[in-house]
Amino acid sequence: MTTPRTPEPPGAAAAAAAGEAGACGGAGAGAAGPEPRSRRLLEALLNRSLRIRMSDGRTLIGAFLCTDRDANVILGSAQEFLKAADAFPGSEPRVLGLAMVPGHHIVSIEVERDSAGPPPP
């Protein structure tokens, strides 16, 4: 008999792939053996522009700099866009700069197509 599996929070697999060192580098950089595919994917996304939708309806767009085992994400040069109901037509985004997005508030993450670099593998 199998037990039901509880759903993982968004980004949990990515955070688990980052391991203790996270995508920022650190202790795992010189480890022996091949790197896991998930870690290579995270490293390919470094400095790419991400669109993160949050549980309160806000959207953040910025350069992916770092993540950790709790699926927290650090964005550089981040801009905040309010949900459509709160925003005035033609409203400007709010510039945040460096922003930390708690993993438990992340609903979805998308890679912006016009960001620098080749598409992720």
N, CA and C atoms as an extended XYZ file, in Angstrom:
363
Properties=species:S:1:pos:R:3:atomname:S:1:resname:S:1:resid:I:1 pbc="F F F"
N         0.834       -1.165        0.000 N   MET     1
C         0.000        0.000        0.000 CA  MET     1
C         0.889        1.241        0.000 C   MET     1
N         0.551        2.200       -0.831 N   THR     2
C         1.350        3.418       -0.902 CA  THR     2
C         0.690        4.515       -0.082 C   THR     2
N         1.508        5.380        0.444 N   THR     3
C         0.982        6.500        1.215 CA  THR     3
C         0.852        7.706        0.309 C   THR     3
N        -0.167        8.537        0.531 N   PRO     4
C        -0.317        9.723       -0.323 CA  PRO     4
C         0.846       10.678       -0.109 C   PRO     4
N         1.247       11.288       -1.181 N   ARG     5
C         2.385       12.203       -1.143 CA  ARG     5
C         1.879       13.625       -0.996 C   ARG     5
N         2.442       14.357       -0.058 N   THR     6
C         2.038       15.747        0.119 CA  THR     6
C         2.725       16.597       -0.939 C   THR     6
N         2.015       17.601       -1.478 N   PRO     7
C         2.635       18.437       -2.518 CA  PRO     7
C         3.761       19.282       -1.943 C   PRO     7
N         4.795       19.455       -2.746 N   GLU     8
C         5.926       20.286       -2.340 CA  GLU     8
C         5.604       21.735       -2.646 C   GLU     8
N         6.114       22.665       -1.852 N   PRO     9
C         5.893       24.075       -2.165 CA  PRO     9
C         6.592       24.441       -3.469 C   PRO     9
N         6.097       25.487       -4.181 N   PRO    10
C         6.732       25.879       -5.444 CA  PRO    10
C         8.205       26.163       -5.239 C   PRO    10
N         9.021       25.640       -6.119 N   GLY    11
C        10.457       25.881       -6.059 CA  GLY    11
C        11.197       24.975       -5.106 C   GLY    11
N        10.495       24.057       -4.427 N   ALA    12
C        11.163       23.195       -3.454 CA  ALA    12
C        12.186       22.295       -4.129 C   ALA    12
N        11.854       21.785       -5.320 N   ALA    13
C        12.803       20.927       -6.030 CA  ALA    13
C        14.050       21.715       -6.415 C   ALA    13
N        13.859       22.962       -6.852 N   ALA    14
C        15.003       23.800       -7.212 CA  ALA    14
C        15.855       24.095       -5.995 C   ALA    14
N        15.212       24.369       -4.877 N   ALA    15
C        15.973       24.663       -3.664 CA  ALA    15
C        16.711       23.428       -3.180 C   ALA    15
N        16.084       22.260       -3.275 N   ALA    16
C        16.748       21.023       -2.864 CA  ALA    16
C        17.952       20.751       -3.751 C   ALA    16
N        17.824       21.102       -5.040 N   ALA    17
C        18.929       20.885       -5.964 CA  ALA    17
C        20.105       21.786       -5.628 C   ALA    17
N        19.809       22.956       -5.105 N   ALA    18
C        20.873       23.888       -4.776 CA  ALA    18
C        21.702       23.392       -3.601 C   ALA    18
N        21.093       22.578       -2.745 N   GLY    19
C        21.813       22.027       -1.612 CA  GLY    19
C        22.120       23.084       -0.581 C   GLY    19
N        22.983       22.758        0.361 N   GLU    20
C        23.296       23.682        1.439 CA  GLU    20
C        23.990       24.928        0.929 C   GLU    20
N        24.814       24.810       -0.091 N   ALA    21
C        25.559       25.959       -0.578 CA  ALA    21
C        24.675       26.914       -1.356 C   ALA    21
N        23.534       26.454       -1.860 N   GLY    22
C        22.658       27.295       -2.657 CA  GLY    22
C        23.238       27.521       -4.036 C   GLY    22
N        22.531       28.301       -4.834 N   ALA    23
C        22.999       28.594       -6.174 CA  ALA    23
C        24.044       29.691       -6.159 C   ALA    23
N        24.358       30.214       -4.989 N   CYS    24
C        25.346       31.284       -4.874 CA  CYS    24
C        26.768       30.754       -4.904 C   CYS    24
N        26.942       29.449       -4.884 N   GLY    25
C        28.281       28.873       -4.835 CA  GLY    25
C        28.587       28.459       -3.421 C   GLY    25
N        29.808       28.147       -3.155 N   GLY    26
C        30.175       27.800       -1.791 CA  GLY    26
C        30.832       26.444       -1.710 C   GLY    26
N        30.510       25.673       -0.667 N   ALA    27
C        31.201       24.430       -0.345 CA  ALA    27
C        31.103       23.379       -1.437 C   ALA    27
N        30.022       23.339       -2.201 N   GLY    28
C        29.834       22.281       -3.185 CA  GLY    28
C        30.580       22.507       -4.480 C   GLY    28
N        31.254       23.628       -4.642 N   ALA    29
C        31.872       23.956       -5.918 CA  ALA    29
C        32.969       22.981       -6.327 C   ALA    29
N        33.717       22.430       -5.392 N   GLY    30
C        34.817       21.548       -5.752 CA  GLY    30
C        34.518       20.085       -5.462 C   GLY    30
N        33.274       19.719       -5.303 N   ALA    31
C        32.912       18.347       -4.946 CA  ALA    31
C        33.256       17.396       -6.081 C   ALA    31
N        33.632       16.171       -5.708 N   ALA    32
C        33.968       15.159       -6.704 CA  ALA    32
C        32.699       14.611       -7.343 C   ALA    32
N        32.808       14.150       -8.578 N   GLY    33
C        31.668       13.550       -9.265 CA  GLY    33
C        30.925       14.572      -10.104 C   GLY    33
N        30.039       14.072      -10.971 N   PRO    34
C        29.289       14.978      -11.846 CA  PRO    34
C        28.266       15.782      -11.057 C   PRO    34
N        28.027       17.006      -11.515 N   GLU    35
C        27.015       17.841      -10.878 CA  GLU    35
C        25.636       17.335      -11.269 C   GLU    35
N        24.673       17.398      -10.357 N   PRO    36
C        23.316       16.995      -10.710 CA  PRO    36
C        22.734       17.918      -11.780 C   PRO    36
N        21.844       17.378      -12.588 N   ARG    37
C        21.219       18.134      -13.674 CA  ARG    37
C        20.501       19.370      -13.138 C   ARG    37
N        19.838       19.240      -11.992 N   SER    38
C        19.103       20.355      -11.431 CA  SER    38
C        20.028       21.509      -11.035 C   SER    38
N        21.207       21.184      -10.547 N   ARG    39
C        22.160       22.242      -10.194 CA  ARG    39
C        22.651       22.957      -11.450 C   ARG    39
N        22.928       22.202      -12.509 N   ARG    40
C        23.348       22.816      -13.775 CA  ARG    40
C        22.255       23.743      -14.305 C   ARG    40
N        20.989       23.341      -14.158 N   LEU    41
C        19.876       24.179      -14.611 CA  LEU    41
C        19.844       25.486      -13.821 C   LEU    41
N        19.986       25.402      -12.508 N   LEU    42
C        20.002       26.613      -11.689 CA  LEU    42
C        21.163       27.524      -12.068 C   LEU    42
N        22.328       26.939      -12.282 N   GLU    43
C        23.489       27.744      -12.656 CA  GLU    43
C        23.290       28.400      -14.019 C   GLU    43
N        22.587       27.724      -14.922 N   ALA    44
C        22.301       28.311      -16.234 CA  ALA    44
C        21.342       29.497      -16.122 C   ALA    44
N        20.551       29.532      -15.064 N   LEU    45
C        19.594       30.620      -14.878 CA  LEU    45
C        20.192       31.835      -14.173 C   LEU    45
N        21.389       31.691      -13.610 N   LEU    46
C        22.015       32.817      -12.916 CA  LEU    46
C        22.122       34.025      -13.835 C   LEU    46
N        21.752       35.181      -13.307 N   ASN    47
C        21.779       36.473      -14.005 CA  ASN    47
C        20.749       36.590      -15.120 C   ASN    47
N        19.899       35.582      -15.300 N   ARG    48
C        18.799       35.682      -16.270 CA  ARG    48
C        17.650       36.438      -15.614 C   ARG    48
N        16.819       37.065      -16.416 N   SER    49
C        15.678       37.812      -15.907 CA  SER    49
C        14.529       36.849      -15.625 C   SER    49
N        14.012       36.889      -14.374 N   LEU    50
C        12.905       36.027      -13.968 CA  LEU    50
C        11.686       36.872      -13.641 C   LEU    50
N        10.516       36.297      -13.892 N   ARG    51
C         9.236       36.891      -13.489 CA  ARG    51
C         8.678       35.988      -12.397 C   ARG    51
N         8.524       36.518      -11.189 N   ILE    52
C         8.027       35.745      -10.052 CA  ILE    52
C         6.667       36.288       -9.648 C   ILE    52
N         5.656       35.412       -9.686 N   ARG    53
C         4.318       35.781       -9.221 CA  ARG    53
C         4.193       35.345       -7.772 C   ARG    53
N         3.666       36.262       -6.952 N   MET    54
C         3.578       36.001       -5.514 CA  MET    54
C         2.135       35.742       -5.096 C   MET    54
N         1.972       35.150       -3.913 N   SER    55
C         0.654       34.745       -3.425 CA  SER    55
C        -0.290       35.926       -3.202 C   SER    55
N         0.232       37.132       -3.011 N   ASP    56
C        -0.632       38.299       -2.797 CA  ASP    56
C        -0.986       39.019       -4.095 C   ASP    56
N        -0.581       38.451       -5.241 N   GLY    57
C        -0.940       39.019       -6.536 CA  GLY    57
C         0.127       39.889       -7.160 C   GLY    57
N         1.152       40.251       -6.412 N   ARG    58
C         2.223       41.065       -6.980 CA  ARG    58
C         3.112       40.224       -7.884 C   ARG    58
N         3.777       40.899       -8.821 N   THR    59
C         4.743       40.258       -9.704 CA  THR    59
C         6.057       41.009       -9.601 C   THR    59
N         7.150       40.264       -9.429 N   LEU    60
C         8.484       40.853       -9.387 CA  LEU    60
C         9.271       40.376      -10.592 C   LEU    60
N         9.983       41.290      -11.221 N   ILE    61
C        10.850       40.950      -12.345 CA  ILE    61
C        12.242       41.459      -12.014 C   ILE    61
N        13.230       40.559      -12.137 N   GLY    62
C        14.596       40.951      -11.847 CA  GLY    62
C        15.569       39.842      -12.209 C   GLY    62
N        16.848       40.123      -12.052 N   ALA    63
C        17.905       39.163      -12.381 CA  ALA    63
C        18.059       38.150      -11.252 C   ALA    63
N        18.027       36.855      -11.603 N   PHE    64
C        18.178       35.778      -10.620 CA  PHE    64
C        19.618       35.752      -10.135 C   PHE    64
N        19.789       35.956       -8.819 N   LEU    65
C        21.128       35.976       -8.247 CA  LEU    65
C        21.414       34.784       -7.358 C   LEU    65
N        20.403       34.301       -6.615 N   CYS    66
C        20.676       33.289       -5.615 CA  CYS    66
C        19.388       32.615       -5.163 C   CYS    66
N        19.504       31.381       -4.668 N   THR    67
C        18.408       30.680       -4.017 CA  THR    67
C        18.992       29.848       -2.879 C   THR    67
N        18.113       29.270       -2.054 N   ASP    68
C        18.574       28.420       -0.967 CA  ASP    68
C        17.656       27.221       -0.821 C   ASP    68
N        17.909       26.386        0.180 N   ARG    69
C        17.136       25.156        0.352 CA  ARG    69
C        15.681       25.410        0.705 C   ARG    69
N        15.325       26.609        1.185 N   ASP    70
C        13.945       26.953        1.524 CA  ASP    70
C        13.210       27.588        0.352 C   ASP    70
N        13.816       27.605       -0.816 N   ALA    71
C        13.252       28.161       -2.052 CA  ALA    71
C        13.120       29.677       -1.999 C   ALA    71
N        13.847       30.334       -1.094 N   ASN    72
C        13.911       31.790       -1.118 CA  ASN    72
C        14.724       32.189       -2.344 C   ASN    72
N        14.358       33.295       -2.978 N   VAL    73
C        15.032       33.736       -4.192 CA  VAL    73
C        15.494       35.171       -4.004 C   VAL    73
N        16.712       35.466       -4.440 N   ILE    74
C        17.247       36.829       -4.435 CA  ILE    74
C        17.246       37.325       -5.877 C   ILE    74
N        16.607       38.490       -6.087 N   LEU    75
C        16.580       39.123       -7.403 CA  LEU    75
C        17.350       40.439       -7.334 C   LEU    75
N        18.124       40.717       -8.372 N   GLY    76
C        18.817       41.991       -8.495 CA  GLY    76
C        18.082       42.882       -9.472 C   GLY    76
N        18.166       44.179       -9.283 N   SER    77
C        17.490       45.165      -10.146 CA  SER    77
C        16.005       44.835      -10.294 C   SER    77
N        15.390       44.485       -9.180 N   ALA    78
C        13.995       44.036       -9.206 CA  ALA    78
C        13.021       45.203       -9.339 C   ALA    78
N        11.922       44.922      -10.043 N   GLN    79
C        10.807       45.853      -10.167 CA  GLN    79
C         9.546       45.132       -9.719 C   GLN    79
N         8.659       45.863       -9.031 N   GLU    80
C         7.420       45.291       -8.527 CA  GLU    80
C         6.251       45.811       -9.348 C   GLU    80
N         5.386       44.901       -9.774 N   PHE    81
C         4.171       45.240      -10.495 CA  PHE    81
C         2.996       44.779       -9.648 C   PHE    81
N         2.051       45.680       -9.400 N   LEU    82
C         0.888       45.325       -8.604 CA  LEU    82
C        -0.110       44.552       -9.446 C   LEU    82
N        -0.991       43.800       -8.771 N   LYS    83
C        -2.034       43.093       -9.508 CA  LYS    83
C        -2.942       44.114      -10.170 C   LYS    83
N        -3.599       43.716      -11.254 N   ALA    84
C        -4.368       44.627      -12.096 CA  ALA    84
C        -5.438       45.397      -11.319 C   ALA    84
N        -6.085       44.793      -10.327 N   ALA    85
C        -7.161       45.455       -9.590 CA  ALA    85
C        -6.636       46.638       -8.770 C   ALA    85
N        -5.385       46.589       -8.311 N   ASP    86
C        -4.820       47.651       -7.476 CA  ASP    86
C        -4.114       48.737       -8.279 C   ASP    86
N        -3.715       48.427       -9.485 N   ALA    87
C        -2.901       49.353      -10.266 CA  ALA    87
C        -3.780       50.296      -11.088 C   ALA    87
N        -3.296       51.521      -11.226 N   PHE    88
C        -3.952       52.457      -12.114 CA  PHE    88
C        -3.519       52.154      -13.535 C   PHE    88
N        -4.391       52.421      -14.524 N   PRO    89
C        -3.976       52.164      -15.914 CA  PRO    89
C        -2.716       52.962      -16.257 C   PRO    89
N        -1.759       52.291      -16.833 N   GLY    90
C        -0.504       52.929      -17.225 CA  GLY    90
C         0.405       53.247      -16.059 C   GLY    90
N         0.174       52.620      -14.907 N   SER    91
C         1.014       52.911      -13.744 CA  SER    91
C         2.427       52.361      -13.945 C   SER    91
N         3.374       53.051      -13.337 N   GLU    92
C         4.774       52.663      -13.440 CA  GLU    92
C         5.089       51.581      -12.409 C   GLU    92
N         6.041       50.693      -12.723 N   PRO    93
C         6.460       49.707      -11.722 CA  PRO    93
C         7.241       50.396      -10.605 C   PRO    93
N         7.236       49.791       -9.454 N   ARG    94
C         8.022       50.301       -8.334 CA  ARG    94
C         9.397       49.648       -8.387 C   ARG    94
N        10.449       50.432       -8.371 N   VAL    95
C        11.817       49.913       -8.429 CA  VAL    95
C        12.240       49.520       -7.019 C   VAL    95
N        12.627       48.254       -6.857 N   LEU    96
C        13.035       47.745       -5.549 CA  LEU    96
C        14.546       47.609       -5.423 C   LEU    96
N        15.235       47.336       -6.521 N   GLY    97
C        16.673       47.067       -6.453 CA  GLY    97
C        16.898       45.618       -6.075 C   GLY    97
N        17.635       45.361       -4.998 N   LEU    98
C        17.897       44.004       -4.526 CA  LEU    98
C        16.713       43.556       -3.668 C   LEU    98
N        16.126       42.400       -3.996 N   ALA    99
C        14.934       41.931       -3.283 CA  ALA    99
C        15.046       40.454       -2.952 C   ALA    99
N        14.606       40.105       -1.747 N   MET   100
C        14.523       38.703       -1.343 CA  MET   100
C        13.058       38.312       -1.338 C   MET   100
N        12.744       37.238       -2.077 N   VAL   101
C        11.370       36.744       -2.167 CA  VAL   101
C        11.285       35.462       -1.349 C   VAL   101
N        10.489       35.445       -0.277 N   PRO   102
C        10.354       34.217        0.518 CA  PRO   102
C         9.741       33.092       -0.312 C   PRO   102
N        10.319       31.917       -0.218 N   GLY   103
C         9.859       30.786       -1.019 CA  GLY   103
C         8.408       30.431       -0.804 C   GLY   103
N         7.889       30.591        0.420 N   HIS   104
C         6.502       30.205        0.678 CA  HIS   104
C         5.494       31.179        0.074 C   HIS   104
N         5.953       32.331       -0.451 N   HIS   105
C         5.066       33.284       -1.122 CA  HIS   105
C         5.105       33.152       -2.642 C   HIS   105
N         5.983       32.306       -3.171 N   ILE   106
C         6.134       32.170       -4.622 CA  ILE   106
C         5.047       31.253       -5.173 C   ILE   106
N         4.311       31.770       -6.161 N   VAL   107
C         3.281       30.986       -6.847 CA  VAL   107
C         3.852       30.398       -8.128 C   VAL   107
N         4.581       31.210       -8.902 N   SER   108
C         5.182       30.714      -10.140 CA  SER   108
C         6.427       31.528      -10.472 C   SER   108
N         7.319       30.885      -11.243 N   ILE   109
C         8.541       31.528      -11.715 CA  ILE   109
C         8.656       31.267      -13.208 C   ILE   109
N         8.896       32.333      -13.972 N   GLU   110
C         9.075       32.214      -15.423 CA  GLU   110
C        10.370       32.903      -15.818 C   GLU   110
N        11.038       32.363      -16.818 N   VAL   111
C        12.234       32.995      -17.372 CA  VAL   111
C        11.774       33.948      -18.464 C   VAL   111
N        12.213       35.191      -18.375 N   GLU   112
C        11.869       36.178      -19.390 CA  GLU   112
C        12.575       35.831      -20.697 C   GLU   112
N        11.881       35.875      -21.794 N   ARG   113
C        12.452       35.499      -23.091 CA  ARG   113
C        13.522       36.458      -23.577 C   ARG   113
N        13.382       37.746      -23.260 N   ASP   114
C        14.322       38.730      -23.783 CA  ASP   114
C        15.560       38.897      -22.903 C   ASP   114
N        15.726       38.038      -21.876 N   SER   115
C        16.888       38.193      -21.012 CA  SER   115
C        18.146       37.666      -21.714 C   SER   115
N        19.297       38.133      -21.266 N   ALA   116
C        20.568       37.778      -21.887 CA  ALA   116
C        20.887       36.300      -21.675 C   ALA   116
N        21.563       35.742      -22.632 N   GLY   117
C        22.012       34.354      -22.493 CA  GLY   117
C        21.149       33.383      -23.272 C   GLY   117
N        21.673       32.193      -23.497 N   PRO   118
C        20.926       31.170      -24.226 CA  PRO   118
C        19.809       30.605      -23.363 C   PRO   118
N        18.788       29.999      -23.972 N   PRO   119
C        17.727       29.393      -23.177 CA  PRO   119
C        18.264       28.265      -22.308 C   PRO   119
N        17.649       28.038      -21.136 N   PRO   120
C        18.125       26.978      -20.255 CA  PRO   120
C        17.959       25.602      -20.896 C   PRO   120
N        18.783       24.622      -20.499 N   PRO   121
C        18.719       23.284      -21.115 CA  PRO   121
C        17.437       22.558      -20.770 C   PRO   121
